């Protein structure tokens, strides 16, 4: 495993549509391993392939420590409800905002062995999934967020 550089806002790669992965190979698995290490090193709860410069439809979420799910070529089968969550992003460091996301998503994807699976996510895991899935279409949380603010503004609010 190796740490990869995280692509930051302003790099055009973050605004592009990612390509399908077919087939899933050892190279794909190495990328997923590297992404997990990079995400954890950066204290993230999710990371998408374009955030490490790879224009492929894959991402990892870890909404709770040790609860890692890898998604390759994800497709949302169902979504419902609504929740608003404060989000940040490894590719947009120091900025946060409120984003409306589905409360529930049902997803079909491939795992690291190329096997199809379905999963249902609700609450915070659904938020993390939705955030990372947006990256595959070139959408950043700041495109959807309201009340965008810098980390310093949040710290000032907390001190008041």
Tab-separated table of C-alpha atoms in Angstrom:
chain	number	residue	atom	x	y	z
A	1	UNK	CA	0.000	0.000	0.000
A	2	UNK	CA	1.087	3.546	-0.667
A	3	UNK	CA	-0.091	7.029	0.116
A	4	UNK	CA	-1.333	8.939	-2.891
A	5	UNK	CA	-1.562	12.687	-3.405
A	6	UNK	CA	-5.064	14.104	-2.961
A	7	UNK	CA	-6.243	16.237	-5.860
A	8	UNK	CA	-7.501	19.627	-4.664
A	9	UNK	CA	-10.329	21.910	-5.789
A	10	UNK	CA	-9.341	23.794	-8.927
A	11	UNK	CA	-7.870	20.716	-10.641
A	12	UNK	CA	-10.053	19.936	-13.662
A	13	UNK	CA	-9.900	16.188	-12.960
A	14	UNK	CA	-12.411	16.685	-10.120
A	15	UNK	CA	-14.971	18.056	-12.612
A	16	UNK	CA	-14.922	15.174	-15.088
A	17	UNK	CA	-17.158	12.126	-15.494
A	18	UNK	CA	-15.347	8.940	-14.470
A	19	UNK	CA	-15.149	5.827	-16.643
A	20	UNK	CA	-16.480	2.356	-15.843
A	21	UNK	CA	-14.004	-0.202	-14.503
A	22	UNK	CA	-14.104	-3.359	-16.614
A	23	UNK	CA	-12.608	-5.712	-15.721
A	24	UNK	CA	-11.659	-5.442	-12.051
A	25	UNK	CA	-7.928	-6.258	-11.934
A	26	UNK	CA	-5.033	-6.407	-9.488
A	27	UNK	CA	-4.338	-2.798	-10.469
A	28	UNK	CA	-7.863	-1.892	-9.307
A	29	UNK	CA	-7.309	-3.663	-5.989
A	30	UNK	CA	-3.970	-1.879	-5.473
A	31	UNK	CA	-5.686	1.444	-6.156
A	32	UNK	CA	-8.379	0.622	-3.550
A	33	UNK	CA	-5.733	-0.339	-0.975
A	34	UNK	CA	-3.835	2.895	-1.628
A	35	UNK	CA	-7.039	4.923	-1.420
A	36	UNK	CA	-7.916	3.414	1.964
A	37	UNK	CA	-4.476	4.202	3.356
A	38	UNK	CA	-4.610	7.745	1.944
A	39	UNK	CA	-8.117	8.354	3.329
A	40	UNK	CA	-7.189	7.152	6.808
A	41	UNK	CA	-3.937	9.136	6.833
A	42	UNK	CA	-6.002	12.247	6.018
A	43	UNK	CA	-8.690	11.470	8.647
A	44	UNK	CA	-11.415	11.121	6.008
A	45	UNK	CA	-14.524	8.926	6.016
A	46	UNK	CA	-14.597	8.434	2.250
A	47	UNK	CA	-12.454	8.874	-0.839
A	48	UNK	CA	-13.158	8.544	-4.549
A	49	UNK	CA	-10.752	7.541	-7.319
A	50	UNK	CA	-10.692	10.994	-8.964
A	51	UNK	CA	-9.496	12.446	-5.652
A	52	UNK	CA	-6.270	10.488	-6.162
A	53	UNK	CA	-6.088	11.333	-9.868
A	54	UNK	CA	-7.732	8.204	-11.281
A	55	UNK	CA	-10.726	8.769	-13.569
A	56	UNK	CA	-12.492	5.511	-12.725
A	57	UNK	CA	-15.854	4.774	-11.062
A	58	UNK	CA	-14.682	3.576	-7.640
A	59	UNK	CA	-14.703	4.833	-4.082
A	60	UNK	CA	-14.426	3.718	-0.475
A	61	UNK	CA	-16.463	4.751	2.545
A	62	UNK	CA	-15.712	4.203	6.228
A	63	UNK	CA	-18.494	6.039	8.100
A	64	UNK	CA	-17.483	4.287	11.331
A	65	UNK	CA	-13.986	3.000	12.146
A	66	UNK	CA	-13.556	-0.479	10.679
A	67	UNK	CA	-16.791	-0.329	8.619
A	68	UNK	CA	-15.153	-0.146	5.188
A	69	UNK	CA	-17.172	-0.657	2.003
A	70	UNK	CA	-15.630	-0.490	-1.449
A	71	UNK	CA	-17.815	0.428	-4.424
A	72	UNK	CA	-16.856	-0.187	-8.045
A	73	UNK	CA	-19.262	1.060	-10.754
A	74	UNK	CA	-22.011	1.887	-8.223
A	75	UNK	CA	-25.609	2.335	-9.361
A	76	UNK	CA	-28.279	3.805	-7.085
A	77	UNK	CA	-31.349	1.566	-7.294
A	78	UNK	CA	-33.509	3.483	-4.821
A	79	UNK	CA	-33.275	6.551	-2.634
A	80	UNK	CA	-35.724	8.197	-0.288
A	81	UNK	CA	-36.078	10.700	2.475
A	82	UNK	CA	-33.967	13.728	3.155
A	83	UNK	CA	-31.371	14.792	5.700
A	84	UNK	CA	-29.079	17.754	6.047
A	85	UNK	CA	-25.534	17.134	7.174
A	86	UNK	CA	-22.480	19.355	7.565
A	87	UNK	CA	-19.907	18.136	5.054
A	88	UNK	CA	-16.287	18.720	4.256
A	89	UNK	CA	-14.025	17.109	1.663
A	90	UNK	CA	-10.413	16.002	1.441
A	91	UNK	CA	-10.249	17.795	-1.928
A	92	UNK	CA	-11.679	21.036	-0.491
A	93	UNK	CA	-9.673	21.373	2.726
A	94	UNK	CA	-10.842	23.745	5.431
A	95	UNK	CA	-14.313	24.411	3.990
A	96	UNK	CA	-17.614	23.104	5.311
A	97	UNK	CA	-21.279	23.494	4.462
A	98	UNK	CA	-24.715	21.969	4.891
A	99	UNK	CA	-25.805	19.599	2.131
A	100	UNK	CA	-29.165	17.888	1.639
A	101	UNK	CA	-28.762	14.172	0.954
A	102	UNK	CA	-31.105	11.164	0.866
A	103	UNK	CA	-31.845	9.489	4.208
A	104	UNK	CA	-31.784	6.078	2.497
A	105	UNK	CA	-30.080	4.609	-0.577
A	106	UNK	CA	-30.109	1.112	-2.050
A	107	UNK	CA	-27.085	0.493	-4.245
A	108	UNK	CA	-25.755	-2.117	-6.645
A	109	UNK	CA	-21.978	-2.247	-7.223
A	110	UNK	CA	-19.014	-4.544	-7.723
A	111	UNK	CA	-16.614	-5.516	-4.946
A	112	UNK	CA	-12.817	-5.814	-5.247
A	113	UNK	CA	-13.208	-9.283	-6.783
A	114	UNK	CA	-15.603	-8.090	-9.468
A	115	UNK	CA	-18.579	-9.706	-7.732
A	116	UNK	CA	-21.873	-7.800	-7.776
A	117	UNK	CA	-23.497	-6.918	-4.451
A	118	UNK	CA	-26.390	-4.828	-3.186
A	119	UNK	CA	-26.381	-2.771	-0.013
A	120	UNK	CA	-28.841	-0.517	1.782
A	121	UNK	CA	-27.501	2.520	3.625
A	122	UNK	CA	-29.285	5.038	5.824
A	123	UNK	CA	-28.323	7.962	8.001
A	124	UNK	CA	-24.674	9.030	7.966
A	125	UNK	CA	-23.487	6.112	5.764
A	126	UNK	CA	-26.021	7.250	3.116
A	127	UNK	CA	-24.557	10.773	3.304
A	128	UNK	CA	-20.988	9.512	2.884
A	129	UNK	CA	-22.019	7.253	-0.009
A	130	UNK	CA	-23.851	10.107	-1.758
A	131	UNK	CA	-20.930	12.510	-1.305
A	132	UNK	CA	-18.422	10.060	-2.792
A	133	UNK	CA	-20.783	8.967	-5.569
A	134	UNK	CA	-21.069	12.623	-6.655
A	135	UNK	CA	-17.292	12.693	-7.204
A	136	UNK	CA	-17.710	10.102	-9.977
A	137	UNK	CA	-19.807	12.636	-11.914
A	138	UNK	CA	-17.528	15.609	-11.280
A	139	UNK	CA	-19.732	17.113	-8.570
A	140	UNK	CA	-18.237	18.544	-5.370
A	141	UNK	CA	-20.146	19.129	-2.128
A	142	UNK	CA	-19.567	22.878	-2.510
A	143	UNK	CA	-21.814	22.773	-5.597
A	144	UNK	CA	-24.752	21.735	-3.404
A	145	UNK	CA	-23.866	23.265	-0.037
A	146	UNK	CA	-25.504	26.165	1.715
A	147	UNK	CA	-23.925	28.158	4.531
A	148	UNK	CA	-20.414	27.456	3.203
A	149	UNK	CA	-17.767	28.561	5.671
A	150	UNK	CA	-14.104	28.185	6.421
A	151	UNK	CA	-12.776	26.185	9.334
A	152	UNK	CA	-11.686	29.415	11.060
A	153	UNK	CA	-15.279	30.717	10.986
A	154	UNK	CA	-16.533	27.514	12.618
A	155	UNK	CA	-13.882	27.745	15.328
A	156	UNK	CA	-14.942	31.345	16.057
A	157	UNK	CA	-18.605	30.289	16.299
A	158	UNK	CA	-17.710	27.538	18.762
A	159	UNK	CA	-15.786	29.976	20.978
A	160	UNK	CA	-18.732	32.394	21.265
